[in-house]
Tab-separated table of C-alpha atoms in Angstrom:
chain	number	residue	atom	x	y	z
Z	1	MET	CA	1.498	46.645	37.062
Z	2	ASN	CA	4.488	45.058	35.268
Z	3	GLN	CA	5.095	44.895	31.533
Z	4	SER	CA	3.539	41.455	31.146
Z	5	ASP	CA	0.419	42.524	33.007
Z	6	ASN	CA	0.071	45.599	30.790
Z	7	LYS	CA	0.052	43.381	27.704
Z	8	THR	CA	-2.528	40.932	28.964
Z	9	ALA	CA	-4.857	42.924	31.199
Z	10	ASN	CA	-7.455	43.443	28.469
Z	11	ASN	CA	-7.146	40.039	26.816
Z	12	PRO	CA	-8.733	36.929	28.362
Z	13	LEU	CA	-5.955	34.731	26.928
Z	14	GLY	CA	-3.588	36.284	29.433
Z	15	ALA	CA	-5.974	36.750	32.350
Z	16	GLU	CA	-8.647	34.023	32.558
Z	17	PRO	CA	-7.827	30.749	34.372
Z	18	VAL	CA	-6.045	28.358	32.016
Z	19	GLY	CA	-8.444	25.481	32.712
Z	20	ARG	CA	-11.449	27.616	31.845
Z	21	LEU	CA	-9.789	28.829	28.636
Z	22	LEU	CA	-8.936	25.291	27.532
Z	23	TRP	CA	-12.521	24.220	28.139
Z	24	LYS	CA	-13.849	27.260	26.290
Z	25	PHE	CA	-11.636	26.699	23.252
Z	26	SER	CA	-11.427	22.899	23.180
Z	27	ILE	CA	-15.126	22.003	22.948
Z	28	PRO	CA	-15.806	24.057	19.782
Z	29	SER	CA	-12.456	22.993	18.331
Z	30	ILE	CA	-13.143	19.305	18.947
Z	31	ILE	CA	-16.624	19.586	17.462
Z	32	ALA	CA	-15.226	21.372	14.409
Z	33	LEU	CA	-12.601	18.653	13.869
Z	34	LEU	CA	-15.074	15.848	14.442
Z	35	VAL	CA	-17.319	17.433	11.870
Z	36	SER	CA	-14.395	17.708	9.465
Z	37	SER	CA	-13.675	14.006	9.972
Z	38	PHE	CA	-17.321	13.232	9.295
Z	39	TYR	CA	-16.985	14.752	5.811
Z	40	ASN	CA	-14.906	11.707	4.872
Z	41	ILE	CA	-16.408	9.054	7.094
Z	42	VAL	CA	-20.022	9.890	6.170
Z	43	ASP	CA	-19.178	9.337	2.505
Z	44	GLN	CA	-17.499	6.081	3.521
Z	45	PHE	CA	-20.620	5.004	5.422
Z	46	PHE	CA	-23.109	5.607	2.613
Z	47	ILE	CA	-20.768	4.396	-0.141
Z	48	GLY	CA	-19.959	1.209	1.766
Z	49	ARG	CA	-23.630	0.392	2.230
Z	50	ASN	CA	-24.775	1.330	-1.274
Z	51	VAL	CA	-21.774	0.864	-3.584
Z	52	GLY	CA	-19.621	-1.701	-1.755
Z	53	GLU	CA	-15.961	-2.521	-1.178
Z	54	LEU	CA	-14.745	-1.005	-4.453
Z	55	GLY	CA	-16.419	2.301	-3.622
Z	56	ASN	CA	-14.774	2.345	-0.192
Z	57	ALA	CA	-11.423	1.599	-1.803
Z	58	ALA	CA	-11.967	4.536	-4.210
Z	59	THR	CA	-12.431	7.031	-1.379
Z	60	ASN	CA	-9.161	5.835	0.133
Z	61	ILE	CA	-7.394	6.328	-3.203
Z	62	ALA	CA	-8.686	9.918	-3.258
Z	63	PHE	CA	-7.705	10.524	0.372
Z	64	PRO	CA	-4.201	11.918	-0.399
Z	65	LEU	CA	-5.876	14.958	-1.957
Z	66	THR	CA	-7.856	15.560	1.228
Z	67	ILE	CA	-4.585	15.349	3.150
Z	68	THR	CA	-3.102	17.924	0.751
Z	69	CYS	CA	-5.965	20.301	1.557
Z	70	SER	CA	-5.307	19.723	5.244
Z	71	ALA	CA	-1.632	20.565	4.676
Z	72	ILE	CA	-2.622	23.866	3.066
Z	73	SER	CA	-5.044	24.568	5.919
Z	74	LEU	CA	-2.374	23.996	8.552
Z	75	PHE	CA	0.371	25.812	6.630
Z	76	PHE	CA	-1.510	29.082	6.409
Z	77	GLY	CA	-4.247	28.503	8.995
Z	78	MET	CA	-2.260	27.369	12.010
Z	79	GLY	CA	0.753	29.412	10.897
Z	80	GLY	CA	-1.411	32.506	10.542
Z	81	ALA	CA	-3.087	31.889	13.901
Z	82	ALA	CA	0.241	31.476	15.707
Z	83	ALA	CA	1.679	34.609	14.052
Z	84	PHE	CA	-1.483	36.552	14.898
Z	85	ASN	CA	-1.547	35.543	18.570
Z	86	LEU	CA	2.185	36.033	19.101
Z	87	ALA	CA	1.929	39.530	17.592
Z	88	MET	CA	-1.145	40.375	19.661
Z	89	GLY	CA	0.634	39.156	22.815
Z	90	LYS	CA	3.463	41.586	22.033
Z	91	GLY	CA	1.014	44.409	21.337
Z	92	GLU	CA	1.811	44.509	17.574
Z	93	LYS	CA	-1.759	44.865	16.308
Z	94	ASP	CA	-0.934	46.162	12.806
Z	95	LYS	CA	1.275	43.168	12.075
Z	96	ALA	CA	-1.306	40.808	13.551
Z	97	VAL	CA	-4.058	41.855	11.133
Z	98	GLY	CA	-1.580	41.614	8.238
Z	99	TYR	CA	-0.792	38.028	9.144
Z	100	LEU	CA	-4.511	37.246	9.358
Z	101	GLY	CA	-5.395	38.724	5.967
Z	102	ASN	CA	-2.466	37.209	4.083
Z	103	ALA	CA	-3.115	33.788	5.588
Z	104	ALA	CA	-6.781	33.868	4.529
Z	105	ALA	CA	-5.891	34.911	0.969
Z	106	MET	CA	-3.299	32.163	0.591
Z	107	LEU	CA	-5.717	29.502	1.820
Z	108	PHE	CA	-8.184	30.157	-0.990
Z	109	LEU	CA	-5.526	30.646	-3.691
Z	110	CYS	CA	-3.695	27.413	-2.892
Z	111	GLY	CA	-6.968	25.480	-2.756
Z	112	ALA	CA	-7.829	26.808	-6.212
Z	113	VAL	CA	-4.433	25.762	-7.591
Z	114	LEU	CA	-4.878	22.241	-6.173
Z	115	CYS	CA	-8.309	22.045	-7.823
Z	116	ILE	CA	-6.909	22.943	-11.251
Z	117	ILE	CA	-4.000	20.482	-10.980
Z	118	THR	CA	-6.333	17.661	-9.911
Z	119	VAL	CA	-8.767	18.207	-12.788
Z	120	LEU	CA	-5.966	18.393	-15.376
Z	121	PHE	CA	-4.079	15.291	-14.210
Z	122	LEU	CA	-6.846	13.222	-12.626
Z	123	GLU	CA	-6.265	9.720	-14.037
Z	124	PRO	CA	-2.441	9.610	-13.834
Z	125	MET	CA	-2.666	11.085	-10.341
Z	126	LEU	CA	-5.056	8.379	-9.131
Z	127	LYS	CA	-2.877	5.656	-10.631
Z	128	PHE	CA	0.111	7.162	-8.846
Z	129	PHE	CA	-1.895	7.065	-5.613
Z	130	GLY	CA	-2.144	3.285	-6.009
Z	131	SER	CA	-5.546	2.701	-7.604
Z	132	PRO	CA	-6.144	-0.884	-8.770
Z	133	ASP	CA	-7.747	-1.162	-12.211
Z	134	GLU	CA	-11.095	-2.306	-10.803
Z	135	VAL	CA	-11.253	0.764	-8.529
Z	136	LEU	CA	-10.093	3.443	-10.988
Z	137	GLU	CA	-13.454	4.435	-12.507
Z	138	TYR	CA	-15.029	4.791	-9.066
Z	139	ALA	CA	-12.106	6.949	-7.957
Z	140	LYS	CA	-12.264	9.144	-11.087
Z	141	THR	CA	-15.971	9.818	-10.628
Z	142	TYR	CA	-15.631	10.701	-6.949
Z	143	THR	CA	-12.401	12.733	-7.104
Z	144	GLY	CA	-13.276	14.660	-10.260
Z	145	ILE	CA	-16.304	16.154	-8.519
Z	146	VAL	CA	-14.814	16.590	-5.034
Z	147	ALA	CA	-11.902	18.615	-6.470
Z	148	ILE	CA	-14.257	21.526	-7.213
Z	149	GLY	CA	-14.645	22.131	-3.486
Z	150	PHE	CA	-10.911	22.246	-2.636
Z	151	PRO	CA	-10.668	26.081	-2.343
Z	152	PHE	CA	-13.544	26.069	0.141
Z	153	LEU	CA	-12.218	23.009	1.990
Z	154	ALA	CA	-8.834	24.704	2.503
Z	155	LEU	CA	-10.509	27.936	3.581
Z	156	THR	CA	-12.816	26.149	6.011
Z	157	GLY	CA	-10.007	24.216	7.701
Z	158	GLY	CA	-7.485	27.041	7.800
Z	159	GLY	CA	-10.062	29.736	8.419
Z	160	GLY	CA	-11.180	27.842	11.506
Z	161	HIS	CA	-7.722	28.349	13.055
Z	162	LEU	CA	-7.820	32.062	12.221
Z	163	ILE	CA	-11.324	32.547	13.615
Z	164	ARG	CA	-10.331	30.684	16.791
Z	165	ALA	CA	-7.235	32.885	17.126
Z	166	ASP	CA	-9.572	35.875	17.066
Z	167	GLY	CA	-11.193	34.452	20.198
Z	168	ARG	CA	-14.318	32.946	18.562
Z	169	PRO	CA	-14.099	29.158	18.834
Z	170	ARG	CA	-17.886	28.816	18.576
Z	171	ALA	CA	-17.931	30.611	15.231
Z	172	SER	CA	-15.228	28.248	13.950
Z	173	MET	CA	-17.303	25.303	15.111
Z	174	PHE	CA	-20.412	26.684	13.425
Z	175	CYS	CA	-18.636	26.911	10.048
Z	176	ASN	CA	-17.762	23.222	10.067
Z	177	LEU	CA	-20.958	22.039	11.700
Z	178	SER	CA	-23.240	23.715	9.153
Z	179	GLY	CA	-21.487	22.152	6.180
Z	180	ALA	CA	-21.316	18.718	7.789
Z	181	ILE	CA	-25.014	18.577	8.628
Z	182	ILE	CA	-25.846	19.483	5.041
Z	183	ASN	CA	-23.363	16.871	3.790
Z	184	ILE	CA	-24.965	14.135	5.898
Z	185	PHE	CA	-28.464	15.034	4.747
Z	186	LEU	CA	-27.459	15.206	1.082
Z	187	ASP	CA	-25.450	11.957	1.302
Z	188	ALA	CA	-28.564	10.171	2.530
Z	189	LEU	CA	-30.641	11.771	-0.236
Z	190	PHE	CA	-28.227	11.441	-3.167
Z	191	VAL	CA	-26.767	8.004	-2.370
Z	192	SER	CA	-29.404	6.057	-0.429
Z	193	VAL	CA	-32.609	7.530	-1.883
Z	194	LEU	CA	-31.739	8.685	-5.411
Z	195	HIS	CA	-28.959	6.098	-5.884
Z	196	TYR	CA	-26.481	8.485	-7.511
Z	197	GLY	CA	-23.582	6.421	-6.159
Z	198	MET	CA	-20.090	7.899	-6.077
Z	199	ALA	CA	-21.186	11.054	-7.899
Z	200	GLY	CA	-23.919	11.667	-5.341
Z	201	ALA	CA	-21.532	11.303	-2.392
Z	202	ALA	CA	-19.063	13.679	-4.031
Z	203	ALA	CA	-21.731	16.275	-4.812
Z	204	ALA	CA	-22.986	16.168	-1.213
Z	205	THR	CA	-19.449	16.757	0.012
Z	206	ILE	CA	-18.678	19.813	-2.100
Z	207	ILE	CA	-22.031	21.480	-1.369
Z	208	GLY	CA	-21.284	21.200	2.345
Z	209	GLN	CA	-17.751	22.523	1.819
Z	210	VAL	CA	-18.914	25.552	-0.176
Z	211	ILE	CA	-21.357	26.489	2.566
Z	212	SER	CA	-18.720	26.066	5.297
Z	213	GLY	CA	-16.153	28.079	3.341
Z	214	SER	CA	-18.641	30.880	2.697
Z	215	LEU	CA	-19.389	31.106	6.412
Z	216	ALA	CA	-15.649	31.262	7.172
Z	217	ILE	CA	-15.335	34.255	4.813
Z	218	ARG	CA	-18.217	35.973	6.604
Z	219	PHE	CA	-16.730	35.473	10.071
Z	220	LEU	CA	-13.243	36.555	8.995
Z	221	SER	CA	-14.660	39.754	7.555
Z	222	SER	CA	-16.034	40.684	10.990
Z	223	CYS	CA	-13.238	39.913	13.465
Z	224	GLN	CA	-13.746	41.046	17.055
Z	225	THR	CA	-10.146	41.870	18.071
Z	226	VAL	CA	-8.991	43.552	14.838
Z	227	LYS	CA	-10.606	45.064	11.756
Z	228	LEU	CA	-9.714	43.074	8.650
Z	229	LYS	CA	-9.689	45.286	5.559
Z	230	LYS	CA	-9.279	44.550	1.849
Z	231	GLU	CA	-5.736	45.899	1.861
Z	232	ASN	CA	-4.799	43.256	4.455
Z	233	LEU	CA	-5.533	40.603	1.807
Z	234	ILE	CA	-2.818	41.966	-0.500
Z	235	LEU	CA	0.067	39.521	-0.263
Z	236	LYS	CA	3.273	40.791	1.345
Z	237	LYS	CA	6.491	38.810	1.508
Z	238	GLU	CA	7.245	39.574	5.162
Z	239	TYR	CA	3.812	38.408	6.302
Z	240	ILE	CA	3.790	35.243	4.215
Z	241	GLU	CA	7.297	34.299	5.349
Z	242	ARG	CA	6.361	34.658	9.020
Z	243	VAL	CA	3.122	32.712	8.600
Z	244	ALA	CA	4.864	30.016	6.560
Z	245	SER	CA	7.678	29.628	9.089
Z	246	LEU	CA	5.188	28.988	11.897
Z	247	GLY	CA	2.910	26.796	9.790
Z	248	ALA	CA	5.724	24.718	8.322
Z	249	ALA	CA	5.804	22.102	11.096
Z	250	PRO	CA	2.126	21.043	10.966
Z	251	CYS	CA	2.175	21.338	7.170
Z	252	VAL	CA	5.232	19.110	6.868
Z	253	ASN	CA	3.503	16.598	9.111
Z	254	GLN	CA	0.559	16.513	6.693
Z	255	ILE	CA	2.866	16.233	3.678
Z	256	ALA	CA	4.582	13.345	5.418
Z	257	MET	CA	1.143	11.793	5.926
Z	258	LEU	CA	0.504	12.319	2.215
Z	259	VAL	CA	3.696	10.483	1.272
Z	260	VAL	CA	2.860	7.735	3.738
Z	261	GLN	CA	-0.700	7.416	2.407
Z	262	ILE	CA	0.477	7.077	-1.189
Z	263	SER	CA	3.183	4.596	-0.184
Z	264	MET	CA	0.674	2.666	1.903
Z	265	ASN	CA	-1.836	2.436	-0.949
Z	266	ASN	CA	0.804	1.123	-3.332
Z	267	SER	CA	2.178	-1.306	-0.740
Z	268	LEU	CA	-1.313	-2.569	0.085
Z	269	LYS	CA	-2.029	-2.970	-3.622
Z	270	TYR	CA	1.189	-4.941	-4.236
Z	271	TYR	CA	1.407	-7.102	-1.106
Z	272	GLY	CA	-2.359	-7.509	-0.947
Z	273	GLY	CA	-2.243	-8.891	-4.467
Z	274	LEU	CA	0.236	-11.518	-3.249
Z	275	SER	CA	-1.992	-12.530	-0.328
Z	276	VAL	CA	-5.354	-14.246	0.086
Z	277	TYR	CA	-7.012	-10.816	0.446
Z	278	GLY	CA	-6.318	-9.418	-3.023
Z	279	SER	CA	-5.588	-5.732	-3.736
Z	280	ALA	CA	-8.963	-4.109	-3.067
Z	281	ILE	CA	-9.733	-5.513	0.409
Z	282	PRO	CA	-6.652	-4.118	2.206
Z	283	ILE	CA	-7.085	-0.699	0.561
Z	284	ALA	CA	-10.778	-0.559	1.492
Z	285	CYS	CA	-10.210	-1.712	5.087
Z	286	VAL	CA	-7.281	0.600	5.752
Z	287	GLY	CA	-9.258	3.531	4.346
Z	288	ILE	CA	-12.108	2.930	6.777
Z	289	ILE	CA	-9.828	2.295	9.767
Z	290	THR	CA	-7.743	5.399	9.057
Z	291	LYS	CA	-10.850	7.572	9.026
Z	292	VAL	CA	-12.267	5.969	12.167
Z	293	ASN	CA	-8.963	6.669	13.886
Z	294	GLN	CA	-9.251	10.258	12.719
Z	295	ILE	CA	-12.361	10.644	14.839
Z	296	PHE	CA	-10.433	9.783	17.987
Z	297	LEU	CA	-7.458	11.867	16.881
Z	298	ALA	CA	-9.841	14.777	16.309
Z	299	LEU	CA	-10.467	14.818	20.055
Z	300	THR	CA	-6.770	15.085	20.937
Z	301	VAL	CA	-5.935	17.427	18.066
Z	302	GLY	CA	-8.894	19.600	19.056
Z	303	ILE	CA	-7.480	19.915	22.558
Z	304	SER	CA	-4.047	20.713	21.091
Z	305	GLN	CA	-5.537	23.413	18.887
Z	306	SER	CA	-7.297	24.944	21.887
Z	307	MET	CA	-3.875	25.120	23.535
Z	308	GLN	CA	-2.360	27.087	20.609
Z	309	PRO	CA	-3.819	30.581	21.176
Z	310	ILE	CA	-3.236	30.288	24.931
Z	311	THR	CA	0.411	29.224	24.696
Z	312	SER	CA	1.174	31.612	21.823
Z	313	PHE	CA	-0.266	34.672	23.545
Z	314	ASN	CA	1.234	33.935	26.960
Z	315	TYR	CA	4.636	33.015	25.549
Z	316	GLY	CA	4.644	36.334	23.687
Z	317	ALA	CA	3.584	38.073	26.923
Z	318	GLU	CA	6.278	36.180	28.919
Z	319	LYS	CA	3.778	34.438	31.210
Z	320	TYR	CA	5.566	31.099	31.114
Z	321	ASP	CA	3.709	29.566	34.067
Z	322	ARG	CA	0.506	29.747	32.034
Z	323	VAL	CA	2.275	28.188	29.036
Z	324	ARG	CA	3.409	25.234	31.154
Z	325	SER	CA	-0.021	24.857	32.746
Z	326	ALA	CA	-1.796	24.823	29.369
Z	327	TYR	CA	0.486	22.118	27.978
Z	328	THR	CA	0.246	19.901	31.077
Z	329	ARG	CA	-3.542	20.031	31.148
Z	330	THR	CA	-3.665	19.307	27.413
Z	331	LEU	CA	-1.409	16.259	27.800
Z	332	ILE	CA	-3.473	14.732	30.617
Z	333	SER	CA	-6.765	15.216	28.757
Z	334	SER	CA	-5.356	13.668	25.579
Z	335	LEU	CA	-3.999	10.668	27.466
Z	336	ILE	CA	-7.451	9.882	28.868
Z	337	ILE	CA	-8.975	10.061	25.383
Z	338	GLY	CA	-6.169	7.907	23.971
Z	339	ILE	CA	-6.842	5.153	26.500
Z	340	CYS	CA	-10.525	5.112	25.505
Z	341	ALA	CA	-9.550	4.827	21.826
Z	342	PHE	CA	-7.169	1.960	22.574
Z	343	LEU	CA	-9.895	0.024	24.378
Z	344	ALA	CA	-12.410	0.574	21.562
Z	345	PHE	CA	-9.971	-0.580	18.874
Z	346	GLN	CA	-8.914	-3.667	20.815
Z	347	LEU	CA	-12.337	-4.772	22.064
Z	348	PHE	CA	-14.758	-3.859	19.257
Z	349	PRO	CA	-12.920	-3.842	15.895
Z	350	ARG	CA	-15.394	-6.086	14.029
Z	351	GLN	CA	-18.392	-4.118	15.268
Z	352	ILE	CA	-16.819	-0.867	14.118
Z	353	ILE	CA	-15.922	-2.096	10.632
Z	354	ALA	CA	-19.407	-3.638	10.213
Z	355	LEU	CA	-20.937	-0.164	10.444
Z	356	PHE	CA	-19.579	0.531	6.954
Z	357	GLY	CA	-21.283	-2.292	5.113
Z	358	ASN	CA	-20.902	-6.010	4.568
Z	359	GLY	CA	-17.929	-7.846	3.150
Z	360	SER	CA	-16.354	-11.245	2.783
Z	361	GLU	CA	-14.866	-13.129	5.734
Z	362	GLU	CA	-11.392	-12.236	4.444
Z	363	TYR	CA	-12.444	-8.578	4.514
Z	364	PHE	CA	-13.426	-8.747	8.187
Z	365	ASN	CA	-10.428	-10.868	9.190
Z	366	PHE	CA	-8.004	-8.351	7.719
Z	367	ALA	CA	-9.835	-5.377	9.243
Z	368	VAL	CA	-9.896	-6.858	12.760
Z	369	ARG	CA	-6.191	-7.736	12.703
Z	370	TYR	CA	-5.242	-4.347	11.276
Z	371	PHE	CA	-7.254	-2.497	13.946
Z	372	ARG	CA	-5.583	-4.365	16.793
Z	373	VAL	CA	-2.002	-4.386	15.516
Z	374	PHE	CA	-1.555	-1.134	13.600
Z	375	LEU	CA	-3.271	0.998	16.269
Z	376	PHE	CA	-1.830	-0.757	19.317
Z	377	PHE	CA	-0.310	2.467	20.678
Z	378	ALA	CA	-3.458	4.525	20.160
Z	379	PHE	CA	-3.303	5.610	23.800
Z	380	VAL	CA	-0.119	7.688	23.236
Z	381	ASN	CA	0.222	8.182	19.465
Z	382	PHE	CA	-1.233	11.699	19.755
Z	383	MET	CA	1.935	12.986	21.432
Z	384	PRO	CA	4.180	13.733	18.391
Z	385	ALA	CA	1.514	15.919	16.747
Z	386	GLN	CA	0.749	17.612	20.065
Z	387	VAL	CA	4.384	18.358	20.844
Z	388	SER	CA	4.912	19.636	17.299
Z	389	SER	CA	1.922	21.951	17.689
Z	390	PHE	CA	3.255	23.182	21.028
Z	391	PHE	CA	6.666	24.122	19.625
Z	392	THR	CA	5.007	25.899	16.703
Z	393	SER	CA	2.739	27.849	19.050
Z	394	ILE	CA	5.686	29.226	21.052
Z	395	GLY	CA	7.557	30.337	17.939
Z	396	LYS	CA	10.006	27.427	17.616
Z	397	PRO	CA	8.972	25.977	14.237
Z	398	LYS	CA	12.226	24.104	13.576
Z	399	LYS	CA	11.729	21.931	16.635
Z	400	GLY	CA	8.091	21.513	15.710
Z	401	MET	CA	9.036	20.440	12.208
Z	402	PHE	CA	11.546	17.884	13.461
Z	403	VAL	CA	8.990	16.316	15.795
Z	404	SER	CA	6.411	16.227	12.995
Z	405	LEU	CA	8.855	14.325	10.791
Z	406	THR	CA	9.805	11.685	13.344
Z	407	ARG	CA	6.829	9.372	13.029
Z	408	GLN	CA	5.937	9.706	9.374
Z	409	VAL	CA	9.240	10.157	7.553
Z	410	ILE	CA	12.152	9.178	9.792
Z	411	PHE	CA	10.612	5.973	11.162
Z	412	PHE	CA	7.428	4.981	9.309
Z	413	LEU	CA	8.568	5.106	5.682
Z	414	PRO	CA	11.797	3.090	6.145
Z	415	LEU	CA	9.883	0.471	8.119
Z	416	LEU	CA	7.201	0.373	5.410
Z	417	LEU	CA	9.867	-0.459	2.858
Z	418	ILE	CA	11.643	-3.074	5.000
Z	419	LEU	CA	9.131	-5.077	7.063
Z	420	PRO	CA	6.834	-6.231	4.202
Z	421	LEU	CA	9.873	-7.691	2.438
Z	422	PHE	CA	10.091	-10.260	5.227
Z	423	MET	CA	6.500	-10.420	6.494
Z	424	GLY	CA	4.376	-9.617	3.435
Z	425	ILE	CA	1.060	-7.851	4.081
Z	426	ASP	CA	1.467	-8.491	7.838
Z	427	GLY	CA	4.599	-6.372	7.836
Z	428	ILE	CA	2.523	-3.303	6.975
Z	429	MET	CA	0.476	-3.832	10.141
Z	430	TYR	CA	3.526	-3.838	12.411
Z	431	VAL	CA	4.970	-0.641	10.927
Z	432	GLY	CA	2.387	1.447	12.808
Z	433	PRO	CA	3.079	0.459	16.432
Z	434	ILE	CA	6.862	0.437	16.034
Z	435	ALA	CA	6.925	3.918	14.452
Z	436	ASP	CA	4.438	5.218	17.030
Z	437	LEU	CA	6.493	4.032	20.002
Z	438	ILE	CA	9.787	5.516	18.794
Z	439	ALA	CA	8.170	8.843	17.833
Z	440	VAL	CA	6.455	9.124	21.233
Z	441	ILE	CA	9.771	8.598	23.049
Z	442	VAL	CA	11.479	11.298	20.955
Z	443	SER	CA	8.591	13.734	21.513
Z	444	PHE	CA	8.574	13.139	25.269
Z	445	VAL	CA	12.314	13.790	25.543
Z	446	MET	CA	12.132	17.038	23.531
Z	447	VAL	CA	9.210	18.573	25.421
Z	448	THR	CA	10.777	17.564	28.755
Z	449	LEU	CA	14.003	19.363	27.818
Z	450	GLU	CA	11.999	22.462	26.839
Z	451	PHE	CA	10.342	22.681	30.247
Z	452	ARG	CA	13.690	22.332	32.017
Z	453	ASP	CA	14.501	25.849	30.789
Z	454	LYS	CA	14.823	28.047	33.882
Z	455	LYS	CA	12.264	30.580	32.610
Z	456	TYR	CA	9.498	28.026	33.259
Z	457	SER	CA	10.664	27.294	36.810
Z	458	THR	CA	11.022	30.985	37.723
Z	459	ALA	CA	7.752	32.113	36.102
């Protein structure tokens, strides 16, 4: 038995068929991400039907803070998972459990810091995010309550990656699923039955998040591949640096999304105010469409996340044929899902937007056009995030970070500043497909060059 076989003989990540592993990890991961998406979209559904357009616009104004929590989750969650699996693949068990414990501690601490900052600077923050005057009070009510759950939201998202890295994708799914079911039930009760409005939707959300986060703590305290002890939670520079280096790429991608979201809100507010739609309609429509798109992206991201422990472990164990196989299967599956999303967005945009309440004819006209134009490349726009995740999983975070920046920062933001100057509110719609196409081409070239390395062909 050679060195690689010695490392992987007792670990299914290095021994089970790749297709079976992807299936085993992807289904719970997809369900967990879908559930996470439902946290936002369920609020949007009940608010849209019971509060109206201004309430929907308020949830979109608050959305940058949700993105910030996602950035924290990916920074320490995905970074910790990659560090853990790479160390386990190399047989470095003591380091692996250190990465796991430090990542979990940082998730909760950073979520708590975000909560404090949000509560202290709530109104100026929401104005900076682009809130129109008529939306501000709705946004303050909703965000002021939701902020309390940020430590648990960060721990749920990031903890899911850590639990999955430990080989328990079903446990990760259960954490998210439990909180989401409670959120849906309480949304119906608080908003539709008791008519608590924005406050009711926010309260339902944080109760679900606290339950999910508490379950994540329970599962992390009883890992199956290592024994996590209290001393592993004590922060150490070497562990945090390694976790941060591997989590930087997905985190930067989320930060870029944060910058884009804030810029989008302000652009929609300004150029919408100059159009027949007004400021609130574009913000409300884009908020709904973004969250609907997240449901489809959750499918492709879920598959990408199922790839992470497989590629990390096998790259560390020098089984490069399994790394290549995992990526190829992931790409094909995501492409099929992307085509389905494209067809749904092109054929049924009005039906989708109507699920979230009634609106004026201008409201529906804008939503339909935005669906079809902005998300025109939905069938391939998953690739930059997937390629970034792949590079991170094999310990090449700089390449992963560059890919993560291509769509959001290098292409999207400059186009967002330029196109509306000439095309008004329509220019914002065309930013999406142009940025998507260029970013996909860059991602495809980079991953193709990676697989031309001779170690993949000789594996």
